[in-house]
Each structure stands twice: as C-alpha cells, then as structure tokens.
Amino acid sequence: MNKTSSKLSRELAWIIGIKVVLLLIIWKAFIAPYRVTVDADAVAGKVLNPAAGSQQLEKNNAR
C-alpha cells in the first residue's frame, strides 16, 4: 500500500465517521423524541375487521 492510498483511506474514514456522528445528532434531535404508541387491541381490530376501521375513518373525516 502506497502513501497516497493510505492517506485517502484515512480521509475517507474521517469523513464517514463525521457523517455517522452528524446523523446520530440529527436522529437524537428530531426523531428520537417522537415515539408512536401502538395499541395491540386496536391493531388486532384493524387486521381482523378492516371494514370497520375504514368506516371509523370516514366518520372522523366527516367532522
């Protein structure tokens, strides 16, 4: 391995490391605080009876 490829590898490693750190900061600031709670009974109801779920959506959108 010559000196040029060693320097390039080191620079690429730094750039990738910086990008990973920036992505983690962005994730912590904008994505992590917003959690979605999942109600297992509601999901089961939608899966087992999807027609009832769409009727409920229509009622909510009619308001």
Coordinates of N, CA and C in Angstrom, one line a residue:
M1 N 0.8 -1.2 0.0 CA 0.0 0.0 0.0 C 0.9 1.2 0.0
N2 N 0.7 2.1 -0.9 CA 1.5 3.3 -1.0 C 0.9 4.4 -0.1
K3 N 1.7 5.5 -0.1 CA 1.4 6.6 0.8 C 0.1 7.3 0.4
T4 N -0.2 7.4 -0.9 CA -1.4 8.1 -1.3 C -2.7 7.3 -0.9
S5 N -2.7 6.0 -1.1 CA -3.9 5.3 -0.8 C -4.1 5.2 0.7
S6 N -3.0 5.2 1.5 CA -3.1 5.3 2.9 C -3.8 6.6 3.4
K7 N -3.3 7.7 2.8 CA -3.9 9.0 3.1 C -5.4 9.1 2.7
L8 N -5.7 8.5 1.6 CA -7.1 8.5 1.1 C -7.9 7.7 2.0
S9 N -7.5 6.6 2.4 CA -8.2 5.7 3.4 C -8.5 6.4 4.7
R10 N -7.5 7.1 5.2 CA -7.6 7.8 6.4 C -8.6 9.0 6.3
E11 N -8.6 9.7 5.2 CA -9.5 10.8 5.0 C -10.9 10.3 4.8
L12 N -11.1 9.2 4.1 CA -12.4 8.6 3.9 C -13.0 8.1 5.3
A13 N -12.1 7.5 6.1 CA -12.6 7.1 7.4 C -13.0 8.3 8.3
W14 N -12.3 9.4 8.2 CA -12.7 10.6 8.9 C -14.1 11.1 8.4
I15 N -14.2 11.2 7.1 CA -15.5 11.7 6.6 C -16.6 10.8 7.0
I16 N -16.5 9.5 6.9 CA -17.6 8.6 7.2 C -17.9 8.7 8.7
G17 N -16.8 8.8 9.5 CA -17.0 9.0 11.0 C -17.8 10.3 11.3
I18 N -17.4 11.3 10.7 CA -18.1 12.6 10.9 C -19.6 12.5 10.4
K19 N -19.8 11.9 9.3 CA -21.2 11.7 8.8 C -22.0 10.9 9.8
V20 N -21.5 9.8 10.4 CA -22.2 9.0 11.3 C -22.5 9.8 12.6
V21 N -21.6 10.6 13.0 CA -21.8 11.4 14.2 C -22.9 12.4 13.9
L22 N -22.9 13.1 12.8 CA -23.9 14.1 12.4 C -25.3 13.4 12.3
L23 N -25.3 12.2 11.7 CA -26.6 11.5 11.6 C -27.2 11.2 13.0
L24 N -26.3 10.8 13.9 CA -26.8 10.4 15.2 C -27.3 11.7 15.9
I25 N -26.6 12.8 15.8 CA -27.1 14.1 16.4 C -28.5 14.5 15.8
I26 N -28.6 14.4 14.5 CA -29.9 14.7 13.8 C -31.0 13.7 14.3
W27 N -30.7 12.4 14.4 CA -31.7 11.5 14.9 C -32.1 11.8 16.4
K28 N -31.1 12.1 17.2 CA -31.4 12.4 18.6 C -32.3 13.7 18.7
A29 N -32.0 14.7 17.9 CA -32.7 15.9 18.0 C -34.1 15.9 17.4
F30 N -34.3 15.2 16.3 CA -35.5 15.3 15.6 C -36.4 14.1 15.5
I31 N -35.8 12.9 15.7 CA -36.6 11.7 15.5 C -36.8 11.0 16.9
A32 N -35.8 10.9 17.7 CA -36.0 10.1 19.0 C -37.1 10.7 19.9
P33 N -37.3 12.0 20.0 CA -38.3 12.5 20.9 C -39.7 12.0 20.6
Y34 N -40.0 11.7 19.3 CA -41.3 11.4 18.9 C -41.5 9.9 18.8
R35 N -42.2 9.4 19.8 CA -42.5 7.9 19.8 C -43.9 7.7 19.5
V36 N -44.2 6.6 18.8 CA -45.6 6.3 18.4 C -46.0 5.1 19.3
T37 N -47.1 5.3 20.0 CA -47.6 4.2 20.9 C -48.5 3.3 20.0
V38 N -48.3 2.1 20.2 CA -49.1 1.1 19.4 C -50.0 0.4 20.4
D39 N -51.3 0.4 20.2 CA -52.3 -0.3 21.0 C -52.6 -1.6 20.3
A40 N -52.2 -2.7 20.9 CA -52.3 -4.0 20.3 C -53.8 -4.4 20.0
D41 N -54.7 -4.0 20.9 CA -56.1 -4.3 20.6 C -56.6 -3.5 19.4
A42 N -56.2 -2.3 19.2 CA -56.6 -1.5 18.0 C -56.1 -2.1 16.8
V43 N -54.8 -2.5 16.8 CA -54.2 -3.1 15.6 C -54.9 -4.4 15.3
A44 N -55.2 -5.3 16.3 CA -55.9 -6.5 16.0 C -57.2 -6.3 15.5
G45 N -57.9 -5.3 15.9 CA -59.2 -4.9 15.4 C -59.2 -4.5 14.0
K46 N -58.1 -3.8 13.6 CA -58.0 -3.3 12.2 C -57.7 -4.5 11.3
V47 N -56.8 -5.4 11.8 CA -56.4 -6.6 11.0 C -57.6 -7.5 10.8
L48 N -58.3 -7.8 11.9 CA -59.4 -8.8 11.8 C -60.7 -8.2 11.2
N49 N -60.9 -6.9 11.2 CA -62.1 -6.3 10.7 C -61.7 -5.0 10.0
P50 N -61.1 -5.0 8.8 CA -60.7 -3.8 8.2 C -61.8 -2.9 7.8
A51 N -63.0 -3.4 7.5 CA -64.1 -2.6 7.0 C -64.6 -1.7 8.1
A52 N -64.6 -2.1 9.4 CA -65.0 -1.3 10.5 C -64.0 -0.2 10.7
G53 N -62.7 -0.4 10.4 CA -61.7 0.6 10.6 C -61.9 1.7 9.5
S54 N -62.3 1.4 8.3 CA -62.5 2.4 7.3 C -63.7 3.2 7.5
Q55 N -64.8 2.5 8.1 CA -66.0 3.3 8.5 C -65.7 4.3 9.6
Q56 N -64.8 3.9 10.5 CA -64.5 4.8 11.6 C -63.7 6.0 11.0
L57 N -62.8 5.8 10.1 CA -62.1 6.9 9.4 C -63.0 7.8 8.7
E58 N -64.0 7.3 8.0 CA -65.0 8.1 7.3 C -65.7 9.0 8.3
K59 N -66.1 8.5 9.5 CA -66.8 9.2 10.5 C -65.9 10.4 11.0
N60 N -64.6 10.1 11.2 CA -63.7 11.1 11.7 C -63.4 12.2 10.7
N61 N -63.4 11.8 9.4 CA -63.1 12.8 8.4 C -64.4 13.6 8.1
A62 N -65.6 13.2 8.4 CA -66.8 13.9 8.1 C -67.0 15.1 9.1
R63 N -66.2 15.1 10.2 CA -66.4 16.2 11.1 C -66.0 17.5 10.6

